Short mmCIF file of C-alpha atoms and ligand atoms in Angstrom, two decimals:
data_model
loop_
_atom_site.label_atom_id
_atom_site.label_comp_id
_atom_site.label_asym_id
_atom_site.label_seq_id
_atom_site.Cartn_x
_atom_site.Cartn_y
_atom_site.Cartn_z
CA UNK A 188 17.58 26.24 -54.33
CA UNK A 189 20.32 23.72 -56.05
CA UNK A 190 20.15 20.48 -55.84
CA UNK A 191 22.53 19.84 -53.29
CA UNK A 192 21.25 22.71 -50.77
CA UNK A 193 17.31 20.74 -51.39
CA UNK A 194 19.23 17.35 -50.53
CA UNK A 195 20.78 18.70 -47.61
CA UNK A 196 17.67 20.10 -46.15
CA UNK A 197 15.42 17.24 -46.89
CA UNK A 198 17.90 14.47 -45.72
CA UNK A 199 18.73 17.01 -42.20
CA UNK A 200 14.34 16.89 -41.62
CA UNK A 201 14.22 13.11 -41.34
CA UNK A 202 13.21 12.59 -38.00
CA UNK A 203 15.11 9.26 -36.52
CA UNK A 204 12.43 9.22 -33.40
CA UNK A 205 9.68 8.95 -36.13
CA UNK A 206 10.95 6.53 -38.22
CA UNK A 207 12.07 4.10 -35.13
CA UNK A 208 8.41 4.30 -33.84
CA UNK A 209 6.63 3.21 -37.02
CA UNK A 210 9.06 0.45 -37.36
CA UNK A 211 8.20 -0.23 -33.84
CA UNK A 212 4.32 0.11 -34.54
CA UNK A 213 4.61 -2.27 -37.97
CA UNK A 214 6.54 -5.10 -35.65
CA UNK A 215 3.58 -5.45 -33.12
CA UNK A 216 2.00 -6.50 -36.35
CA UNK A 217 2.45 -10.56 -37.04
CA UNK A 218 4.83 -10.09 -33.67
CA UNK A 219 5.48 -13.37 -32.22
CA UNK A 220 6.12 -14.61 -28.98
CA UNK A 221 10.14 -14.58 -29.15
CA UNK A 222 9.79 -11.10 -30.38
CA UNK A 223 10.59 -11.38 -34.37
CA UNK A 224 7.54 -10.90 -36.76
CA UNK A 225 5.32 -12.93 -38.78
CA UNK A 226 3.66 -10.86 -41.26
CA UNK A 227 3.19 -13.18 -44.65
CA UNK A 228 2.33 -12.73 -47.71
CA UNK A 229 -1.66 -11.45 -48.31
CA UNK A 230 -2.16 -12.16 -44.70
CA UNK A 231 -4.30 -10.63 -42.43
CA UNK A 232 -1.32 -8.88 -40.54
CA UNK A 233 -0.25 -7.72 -44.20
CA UNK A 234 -3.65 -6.15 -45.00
CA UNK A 235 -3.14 -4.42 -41.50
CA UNK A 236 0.03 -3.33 -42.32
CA UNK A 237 -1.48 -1.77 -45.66
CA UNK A 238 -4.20 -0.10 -43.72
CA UNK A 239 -1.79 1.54 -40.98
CA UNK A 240 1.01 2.46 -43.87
CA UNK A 241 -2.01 3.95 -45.62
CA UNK A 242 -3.39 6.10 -42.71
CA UNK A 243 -0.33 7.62 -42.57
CA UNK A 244 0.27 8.46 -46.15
CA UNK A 245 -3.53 10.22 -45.46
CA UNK A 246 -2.62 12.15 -43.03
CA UNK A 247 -0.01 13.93 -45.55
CA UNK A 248 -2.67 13.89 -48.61
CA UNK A 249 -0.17 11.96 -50.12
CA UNK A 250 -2.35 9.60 -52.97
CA UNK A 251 -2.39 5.79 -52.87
CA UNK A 252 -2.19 3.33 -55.65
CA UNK A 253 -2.68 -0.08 -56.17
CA UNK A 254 -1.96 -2.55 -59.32
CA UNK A 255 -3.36 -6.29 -59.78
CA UNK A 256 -1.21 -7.90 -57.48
CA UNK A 257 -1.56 -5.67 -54.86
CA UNK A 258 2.01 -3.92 -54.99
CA UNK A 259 1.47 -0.57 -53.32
CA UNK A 260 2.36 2.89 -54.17
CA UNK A 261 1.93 6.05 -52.19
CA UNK A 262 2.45 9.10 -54.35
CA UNK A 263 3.56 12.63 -53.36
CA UNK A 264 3.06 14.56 -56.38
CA UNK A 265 5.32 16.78 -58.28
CA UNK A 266 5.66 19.46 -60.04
CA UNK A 267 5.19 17.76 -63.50
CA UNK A 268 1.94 15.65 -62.64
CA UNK A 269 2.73 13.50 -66.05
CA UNK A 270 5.96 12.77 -65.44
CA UNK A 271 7.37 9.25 -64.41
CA UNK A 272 7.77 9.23 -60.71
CA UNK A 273 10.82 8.55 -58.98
CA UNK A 274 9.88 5.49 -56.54
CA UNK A 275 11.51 4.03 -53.81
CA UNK A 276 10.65 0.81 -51.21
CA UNK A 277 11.01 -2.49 -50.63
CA UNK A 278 8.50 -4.48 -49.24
CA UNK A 279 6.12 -5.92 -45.68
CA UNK A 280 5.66 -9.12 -45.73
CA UNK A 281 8.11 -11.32 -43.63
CA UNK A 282 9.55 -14.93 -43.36
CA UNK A 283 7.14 -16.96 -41.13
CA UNK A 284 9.59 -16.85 -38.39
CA UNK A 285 11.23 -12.99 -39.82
CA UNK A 286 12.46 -10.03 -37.69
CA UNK A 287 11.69 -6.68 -37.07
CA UNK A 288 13.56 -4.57 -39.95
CA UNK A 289 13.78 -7.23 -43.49
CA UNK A 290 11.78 -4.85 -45.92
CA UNK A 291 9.96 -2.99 -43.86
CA UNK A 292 12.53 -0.25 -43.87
CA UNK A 293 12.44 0.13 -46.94
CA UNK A 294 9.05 0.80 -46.98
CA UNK A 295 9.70 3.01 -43.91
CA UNK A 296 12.39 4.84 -45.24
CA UNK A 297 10.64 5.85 -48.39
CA UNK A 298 7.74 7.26 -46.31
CA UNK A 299 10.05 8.95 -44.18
CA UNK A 300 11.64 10.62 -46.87
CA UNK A 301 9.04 11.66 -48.30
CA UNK A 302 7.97 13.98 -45.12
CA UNK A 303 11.29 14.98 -44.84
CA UNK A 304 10.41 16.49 -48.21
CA UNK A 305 7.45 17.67 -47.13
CA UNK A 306 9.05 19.12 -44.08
CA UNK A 307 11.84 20.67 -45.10
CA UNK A 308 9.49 22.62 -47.95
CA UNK A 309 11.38 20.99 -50.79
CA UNK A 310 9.37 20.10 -53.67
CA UNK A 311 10.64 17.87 -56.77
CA UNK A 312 9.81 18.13 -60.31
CA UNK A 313 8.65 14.78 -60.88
CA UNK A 314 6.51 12.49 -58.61
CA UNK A 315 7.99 10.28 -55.68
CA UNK A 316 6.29 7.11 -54.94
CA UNK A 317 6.81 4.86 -51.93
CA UNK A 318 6.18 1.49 -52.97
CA UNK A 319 5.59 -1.69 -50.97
CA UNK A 320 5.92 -4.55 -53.70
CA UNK A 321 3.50 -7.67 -52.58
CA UNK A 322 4.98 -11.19 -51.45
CA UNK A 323 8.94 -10.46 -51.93
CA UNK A 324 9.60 -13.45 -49.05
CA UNK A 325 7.80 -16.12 -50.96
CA UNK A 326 7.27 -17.79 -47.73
CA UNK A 327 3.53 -18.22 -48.04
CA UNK A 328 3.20 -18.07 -51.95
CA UNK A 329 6.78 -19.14 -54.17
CA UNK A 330 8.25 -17.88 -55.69
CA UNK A 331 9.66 -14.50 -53.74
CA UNK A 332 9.77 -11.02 -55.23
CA UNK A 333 6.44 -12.36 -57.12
CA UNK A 334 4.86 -8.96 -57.20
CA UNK A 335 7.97 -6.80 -58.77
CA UNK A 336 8.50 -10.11 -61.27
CA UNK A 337 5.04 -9.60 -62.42
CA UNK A 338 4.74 -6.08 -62.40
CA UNK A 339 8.01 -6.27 -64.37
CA UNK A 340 6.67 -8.67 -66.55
CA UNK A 341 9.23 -11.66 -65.88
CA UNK A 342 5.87 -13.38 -64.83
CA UNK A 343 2.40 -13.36 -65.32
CA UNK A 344 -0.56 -13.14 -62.91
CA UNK A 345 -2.35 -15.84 -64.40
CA UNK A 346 0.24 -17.95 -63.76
CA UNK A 347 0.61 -17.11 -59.82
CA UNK A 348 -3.59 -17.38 -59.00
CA UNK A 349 -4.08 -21.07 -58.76
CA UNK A 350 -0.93 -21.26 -56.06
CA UNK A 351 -1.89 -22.72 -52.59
CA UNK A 352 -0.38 -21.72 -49.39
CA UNK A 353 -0.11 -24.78 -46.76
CA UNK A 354 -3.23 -24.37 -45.73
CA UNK A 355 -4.71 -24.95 -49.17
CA UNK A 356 -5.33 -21.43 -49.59
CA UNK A 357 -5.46 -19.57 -53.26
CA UNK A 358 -3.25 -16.90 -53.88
CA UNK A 359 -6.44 -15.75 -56.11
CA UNK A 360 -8.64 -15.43 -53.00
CA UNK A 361 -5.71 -14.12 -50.81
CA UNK A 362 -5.18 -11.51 -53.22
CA UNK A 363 -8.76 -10.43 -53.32
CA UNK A 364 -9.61 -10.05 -50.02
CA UNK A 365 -6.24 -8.17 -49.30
CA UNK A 366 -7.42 -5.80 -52.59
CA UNK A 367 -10.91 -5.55 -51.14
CA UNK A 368 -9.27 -4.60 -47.85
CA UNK A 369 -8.21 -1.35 -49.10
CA UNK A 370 -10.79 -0.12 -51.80
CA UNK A 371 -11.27 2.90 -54.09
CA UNK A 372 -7.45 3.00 -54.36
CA UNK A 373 -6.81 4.12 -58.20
CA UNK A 374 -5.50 1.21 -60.25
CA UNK A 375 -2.41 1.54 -61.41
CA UNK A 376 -0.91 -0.88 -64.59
CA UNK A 377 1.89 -3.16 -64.38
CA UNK A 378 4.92 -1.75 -65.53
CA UNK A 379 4.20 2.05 -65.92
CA UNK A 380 7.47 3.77 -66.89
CA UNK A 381 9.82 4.52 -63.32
CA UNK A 382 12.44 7.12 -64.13
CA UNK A 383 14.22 5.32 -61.19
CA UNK A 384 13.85 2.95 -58.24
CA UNK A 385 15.71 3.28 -54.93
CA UNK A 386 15.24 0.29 -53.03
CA UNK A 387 16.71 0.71 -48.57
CA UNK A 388 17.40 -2.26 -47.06
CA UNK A 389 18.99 -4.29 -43.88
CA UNK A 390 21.97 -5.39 -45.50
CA UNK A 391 22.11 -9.09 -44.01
CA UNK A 392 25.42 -9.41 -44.22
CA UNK A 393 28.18 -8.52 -41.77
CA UNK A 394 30.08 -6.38 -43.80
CA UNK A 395 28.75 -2.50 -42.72
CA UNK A 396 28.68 -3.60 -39.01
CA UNK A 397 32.68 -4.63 -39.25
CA UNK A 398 33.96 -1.75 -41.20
CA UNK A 399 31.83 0.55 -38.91
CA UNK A 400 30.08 2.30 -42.36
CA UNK A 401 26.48 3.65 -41.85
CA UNK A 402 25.73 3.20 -45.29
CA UNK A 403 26.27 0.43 -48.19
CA UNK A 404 25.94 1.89 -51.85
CA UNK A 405 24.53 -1.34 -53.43
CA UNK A 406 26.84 -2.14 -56.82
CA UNK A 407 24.91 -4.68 -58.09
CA UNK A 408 22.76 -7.85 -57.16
CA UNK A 409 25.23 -11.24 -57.16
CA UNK A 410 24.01 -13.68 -59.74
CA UNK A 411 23.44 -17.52 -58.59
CA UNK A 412 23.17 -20.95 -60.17
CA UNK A 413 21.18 -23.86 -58.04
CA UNK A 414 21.25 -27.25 -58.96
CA UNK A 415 20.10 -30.86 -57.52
CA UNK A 416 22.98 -33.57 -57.79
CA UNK A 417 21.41 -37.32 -57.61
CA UNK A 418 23.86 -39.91 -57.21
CA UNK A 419 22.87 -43.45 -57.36
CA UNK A 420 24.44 -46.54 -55.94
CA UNK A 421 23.61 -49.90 -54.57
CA UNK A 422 22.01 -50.40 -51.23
CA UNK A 423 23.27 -53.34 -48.95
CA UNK A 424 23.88 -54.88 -45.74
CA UNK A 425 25.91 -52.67 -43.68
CA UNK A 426 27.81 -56.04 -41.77
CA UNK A 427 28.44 -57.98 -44.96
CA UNK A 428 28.91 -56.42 -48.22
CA UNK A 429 32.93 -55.79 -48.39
CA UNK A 430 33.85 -52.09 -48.75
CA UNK A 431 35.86 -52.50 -52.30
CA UNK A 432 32.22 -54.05 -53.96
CA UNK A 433 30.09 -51.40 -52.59
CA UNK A 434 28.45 -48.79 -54.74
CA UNK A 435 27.88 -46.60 -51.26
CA UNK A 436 25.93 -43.25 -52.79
CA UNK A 437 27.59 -41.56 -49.46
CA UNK A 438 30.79 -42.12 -49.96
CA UNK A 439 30.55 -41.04 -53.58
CA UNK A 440 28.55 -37.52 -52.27
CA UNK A 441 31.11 -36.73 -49.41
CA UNK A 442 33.98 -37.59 -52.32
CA UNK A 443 32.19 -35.09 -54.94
CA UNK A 444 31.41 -32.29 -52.12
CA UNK A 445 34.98 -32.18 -51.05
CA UNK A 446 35.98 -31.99 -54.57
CA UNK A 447 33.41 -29.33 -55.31
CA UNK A 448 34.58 -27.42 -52.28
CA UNK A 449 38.35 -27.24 -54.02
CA UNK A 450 36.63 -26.65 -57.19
CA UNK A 451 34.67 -23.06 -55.34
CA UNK A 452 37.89 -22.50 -53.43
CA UNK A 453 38.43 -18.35 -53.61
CA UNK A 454 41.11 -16.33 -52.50
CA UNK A 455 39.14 -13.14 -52.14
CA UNK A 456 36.26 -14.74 -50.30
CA UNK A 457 33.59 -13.07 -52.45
CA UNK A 458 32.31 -16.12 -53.96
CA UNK A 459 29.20 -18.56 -52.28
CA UNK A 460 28.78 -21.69 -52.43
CA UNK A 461 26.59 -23.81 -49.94
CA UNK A 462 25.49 -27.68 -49.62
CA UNK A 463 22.28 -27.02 -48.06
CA UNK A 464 20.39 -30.11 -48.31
CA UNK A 465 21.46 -33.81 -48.54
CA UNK A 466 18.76 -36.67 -48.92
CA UNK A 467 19.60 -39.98 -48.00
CA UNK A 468 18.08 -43.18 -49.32
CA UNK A 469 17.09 -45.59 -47.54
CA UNK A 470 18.72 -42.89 -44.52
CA UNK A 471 19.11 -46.51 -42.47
CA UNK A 472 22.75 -47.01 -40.06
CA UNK A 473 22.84 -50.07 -41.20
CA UNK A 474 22.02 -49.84 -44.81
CA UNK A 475 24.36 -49.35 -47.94
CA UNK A 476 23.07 -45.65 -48.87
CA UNK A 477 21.42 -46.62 -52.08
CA UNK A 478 20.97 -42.99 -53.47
CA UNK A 479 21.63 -39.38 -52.18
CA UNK A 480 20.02 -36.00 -53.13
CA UNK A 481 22.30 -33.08 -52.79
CA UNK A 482 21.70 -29.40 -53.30
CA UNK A 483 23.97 -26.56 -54.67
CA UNK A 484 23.45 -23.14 -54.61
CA UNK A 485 26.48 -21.11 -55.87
CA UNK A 486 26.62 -17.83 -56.00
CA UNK A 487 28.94 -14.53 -57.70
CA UNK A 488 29.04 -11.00 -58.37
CA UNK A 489 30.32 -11.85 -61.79
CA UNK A 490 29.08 -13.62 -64.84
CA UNK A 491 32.70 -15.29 -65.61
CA UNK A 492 33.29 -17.01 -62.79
CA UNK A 493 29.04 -18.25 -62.59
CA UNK A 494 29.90 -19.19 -66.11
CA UNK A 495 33.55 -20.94 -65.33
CA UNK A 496 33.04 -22.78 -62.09
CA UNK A 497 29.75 -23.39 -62.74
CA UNK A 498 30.47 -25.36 -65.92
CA UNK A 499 32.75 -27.56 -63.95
CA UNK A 500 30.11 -28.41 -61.55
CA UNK A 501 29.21 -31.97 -63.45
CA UNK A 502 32.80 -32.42 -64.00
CA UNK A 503 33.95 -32.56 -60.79
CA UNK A 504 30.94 -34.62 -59.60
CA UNK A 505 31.67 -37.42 -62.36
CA UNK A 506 35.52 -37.47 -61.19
CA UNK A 507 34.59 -38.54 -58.21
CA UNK A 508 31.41 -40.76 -58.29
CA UNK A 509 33.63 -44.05 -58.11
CA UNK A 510 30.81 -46.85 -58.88
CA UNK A 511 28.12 -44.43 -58.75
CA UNK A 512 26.36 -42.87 -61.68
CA UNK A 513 25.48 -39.38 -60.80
CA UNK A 514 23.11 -37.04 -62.89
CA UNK A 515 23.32 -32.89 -62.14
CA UNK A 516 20.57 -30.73 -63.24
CA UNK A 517 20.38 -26.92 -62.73
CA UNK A 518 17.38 -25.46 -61.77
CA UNK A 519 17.80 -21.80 -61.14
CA UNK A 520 20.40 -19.67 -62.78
CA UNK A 521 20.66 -16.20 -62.72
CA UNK A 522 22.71 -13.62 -63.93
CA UNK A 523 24.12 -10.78 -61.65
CA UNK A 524 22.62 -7.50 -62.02
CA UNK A 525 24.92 -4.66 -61.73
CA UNK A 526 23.41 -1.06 -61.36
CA UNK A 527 23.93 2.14 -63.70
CA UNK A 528 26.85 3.87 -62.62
CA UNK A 529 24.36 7.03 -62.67
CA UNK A 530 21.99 5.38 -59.40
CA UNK A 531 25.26 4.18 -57.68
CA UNK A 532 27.03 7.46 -57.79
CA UNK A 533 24.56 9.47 -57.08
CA UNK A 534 23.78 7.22 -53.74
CA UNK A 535 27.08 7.33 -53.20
CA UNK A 536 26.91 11.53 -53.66
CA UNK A 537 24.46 11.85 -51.15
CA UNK A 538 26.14 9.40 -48.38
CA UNK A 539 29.60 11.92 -49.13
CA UNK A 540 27.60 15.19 -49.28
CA UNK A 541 26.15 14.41 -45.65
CA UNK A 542 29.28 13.35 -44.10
CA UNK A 543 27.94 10.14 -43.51
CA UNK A 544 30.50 6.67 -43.36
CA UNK A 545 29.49 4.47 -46.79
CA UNK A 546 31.40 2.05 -48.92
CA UNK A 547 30.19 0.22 -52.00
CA UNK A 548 29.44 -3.38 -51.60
CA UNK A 549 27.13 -6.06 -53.63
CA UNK A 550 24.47 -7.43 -52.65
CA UNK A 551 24.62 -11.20 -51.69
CA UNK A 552 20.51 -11.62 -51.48
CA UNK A 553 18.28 -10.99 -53.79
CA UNK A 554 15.40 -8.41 -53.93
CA UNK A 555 12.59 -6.81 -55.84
CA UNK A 556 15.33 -4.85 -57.10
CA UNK A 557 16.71 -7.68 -59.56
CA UNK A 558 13.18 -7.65 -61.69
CA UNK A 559 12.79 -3.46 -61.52
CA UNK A 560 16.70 -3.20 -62.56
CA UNK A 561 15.26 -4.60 -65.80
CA UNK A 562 12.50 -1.95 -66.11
CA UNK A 563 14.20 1.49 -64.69
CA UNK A 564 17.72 2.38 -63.72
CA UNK A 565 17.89 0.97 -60.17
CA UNK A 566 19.88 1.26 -57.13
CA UNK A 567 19.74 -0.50 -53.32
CA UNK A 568 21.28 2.01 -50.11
CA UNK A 569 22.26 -0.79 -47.23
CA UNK A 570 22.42 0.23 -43.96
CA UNK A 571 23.92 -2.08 -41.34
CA UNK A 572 21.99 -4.98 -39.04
CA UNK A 573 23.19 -6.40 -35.60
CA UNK A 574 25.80 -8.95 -36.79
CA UNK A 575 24.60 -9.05 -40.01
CA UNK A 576 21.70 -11.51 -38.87
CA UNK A 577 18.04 -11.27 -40.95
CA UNK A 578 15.12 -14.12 -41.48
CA UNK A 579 15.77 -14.40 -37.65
CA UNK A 580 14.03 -12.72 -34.78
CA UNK A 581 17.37 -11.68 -33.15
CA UNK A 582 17.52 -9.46 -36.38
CA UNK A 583 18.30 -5.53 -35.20
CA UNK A 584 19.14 -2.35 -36.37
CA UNK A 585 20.10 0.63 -34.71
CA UNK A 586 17.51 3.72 -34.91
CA UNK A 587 20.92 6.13 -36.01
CA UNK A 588 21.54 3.31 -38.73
CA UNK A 589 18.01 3.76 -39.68
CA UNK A 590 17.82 7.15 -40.23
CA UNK A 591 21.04 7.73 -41.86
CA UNK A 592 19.51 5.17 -44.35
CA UNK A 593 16.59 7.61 -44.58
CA UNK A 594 18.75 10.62 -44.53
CA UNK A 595 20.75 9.29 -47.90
CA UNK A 596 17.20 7.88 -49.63
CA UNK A 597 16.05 11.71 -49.41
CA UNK A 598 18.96 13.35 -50.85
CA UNK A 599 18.95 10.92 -53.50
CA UNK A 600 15.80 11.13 -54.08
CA UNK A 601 16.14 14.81 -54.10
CA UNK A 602 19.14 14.23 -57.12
CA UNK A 603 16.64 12.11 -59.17
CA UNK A 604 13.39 13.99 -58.77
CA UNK A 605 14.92 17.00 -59.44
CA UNK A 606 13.98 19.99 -57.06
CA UNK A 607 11.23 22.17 -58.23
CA UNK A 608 12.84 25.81 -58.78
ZN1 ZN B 939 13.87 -8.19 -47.85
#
């Protein structure tokens, strides 16, 4: 069988009525009363979720794994037992108030493929895990994506123990009980050698839904810069201080915003930039603002133009302080990742081979993705989400979406496995 006839067969066995009940099945856990799901991180509803993803991984003898932090693998084996598996997934936790489709389907997808596999009678040469990557939404525990950062070794587990959820909680203790939850799972070590990583997701963004394409092949994760702009002035009495003495920390922030918004002005419309948060001290109608907080989170596919604009950032803010000083510190930068041609292509292969609508595209968000791109060659297949809506409970997807998303995942899988002669 060539690779292309195994693709076809595996990717034409995913069943769409199978895959839209388990994502139904995984919703009812965390559900909440508007209808979107709450499944944190190292939760009970996530240990459930672990237990029900597991049962069906049993019922296919497939073999389960499980590494420190509780990122989960599923294995179907290959041919070559000591070869590095192929793995694919995303992850299960949710936002506290998160919808019905935000890494689950990932997780979904890769399960689903790997049946397809099974039912189709296509075997691969080297191993395909499913992986579901622990606390990715950072909701409970921050930072997100924790368990791909440590598994890829951008963190370290020691470092993530002591964190406390709201409720005073450890991570340490989370972690255990959700590890004793599951037991005699083989232990697997951080950062054991991928020969690839596939990552389906929602693609939260608008973009598949308007062009009416089934399929996004992801060409890289955008890279972002945050930073926290403080700008002091003077407070004072609203009714007497005369406007030309003021030192008015509001009127210096609106000034600097509107000069930062010319500064992140873009033709193409690719680049992000967002104002998210604004503190105001003493936050009184009648008060002189004596200091405001502002946040910036800016965000490009490219490195030039993070490295350009961004570099202006202070700039622009000091040109228009007036009487105010004004201090800008970064706090998060990070470079965009673009995928090996090899992953994107051969994504992009299987979405052409099966007829099915795609078109390349970035990805705006991030995802466990950006740390594994560092450790394997990666890729991301997007499929499209009710008006590009996610971290909501009106989040959708349509079943057909779903499984076309599946559908691609298994030929590509197929490609990168190799079929087993
Ligand atoms: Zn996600």
């Amino acid at each position: 069988m060539t690779i292309r006839e195994a693709a076809k067969r595996a990717a034409a066995a995913v069943d769409e009525e199978r895959l839209w009940r388990r994502h139904m099945a995984m919703a009812e856990i965390g559900r909440t009363r508007v209808g979107g799901v709450s499944r944190q991180a190292l939760s009970g509803d996530d240990i459930r979720a672990r237990v029900l993803l597991l049962q069906w991984a049993a019922a296919r003898g497939y073999e389960p794994a499980v590494d420190d932090i509780a990122n989960l693998f599923v294995r179907r084996p290959g041919r070559d037992p000591d070869a590095a598996p192929v793995v694919a997934g995303s992850h299960m936790d949710s936002q506290p108030a998160g919808g019905r489709f935000d890494g689950i389907f990932g997780v979904l997808a890769g399960l689903e493929a790997l049946e397809a596999l099974d039912d189709a009678g296509v075997a691969s040469a080297r191993p395909i895990d499913v992986v579901a990557w622990t606390n990715e939404e950072g909701g409970r525990f921050a930072p997100g994506a924790m368990g791909s950062a440590v598994f890829a070794k951008h963190m370290r587990l020691a470092d993530c123990l002591d964190l406390e959820d709201a409720a005073g909680i450890a991570l340490r203790d989370a972690l255990a009980e959700t590890l004793a939850a599951t037991p005699g799972l083989a232990r697997r070590p951080f950062g054991f050698p991928i020969a690839a990583y596939v990552e389906p997701h929602i693609e939260q963004g608008p973009q598949l839904e308007a062009t009416g394409k089934q399929i996004g092949v992801v060409t890289g994760i955008q890279g972002a810069r945050w930073y926290v702009v403080e700008v002091t002035g003077e407070p004072g009495h609203a009714g007497t201080a005369p406007l030309g003495a003021r030192k008015d920390a509001v009127r210096a922030s609106v000034a600097m915003i509107a000069g930062l918004q010319e500064l992140m002005h873009d033709e193409t419309d690719q680049l992000r930039f967002t104002v998210g948060r604004i503190e105001v001290i003493p936050n009184s109608p009648n008060t002189i603002p004596a200091s405001v907080t502002f946040s910036i989170d800016f965000r490009h596919p490219e490195a030039a133009v993070l490295d350009q604009r961004g570099a202006r950032i202070e700039e622009v803010c000091r040109r228009f302080a007036g009487p105010c000083d004004v201090r800008v510190t970064e706090t998060f930068n990070r470079p965009p990742c673009a995928f090996p041609v090899r992953i994107v292509d051969a994504i992009e292969k299987a979405a052409h081979d099966l007829g099915i609508p795609y078109m390349r595209l970035p990805s705006g968000a991030f995802h466990d993705a950006n740390f594994i791109a560092d450790l394997a060659p990666t890729g991301m297949i997007f499929v499209p989400c009710e008006k590009g809506i996610s971290h909501s409970p009106a989040e959708n997807a349509k079943p057909e979406d779903l499984a076309a998303g599946a559908r691609v995942l298994a030929a590509t899988l197929i490609d990168l496995a190799g079929p087993r002669s």
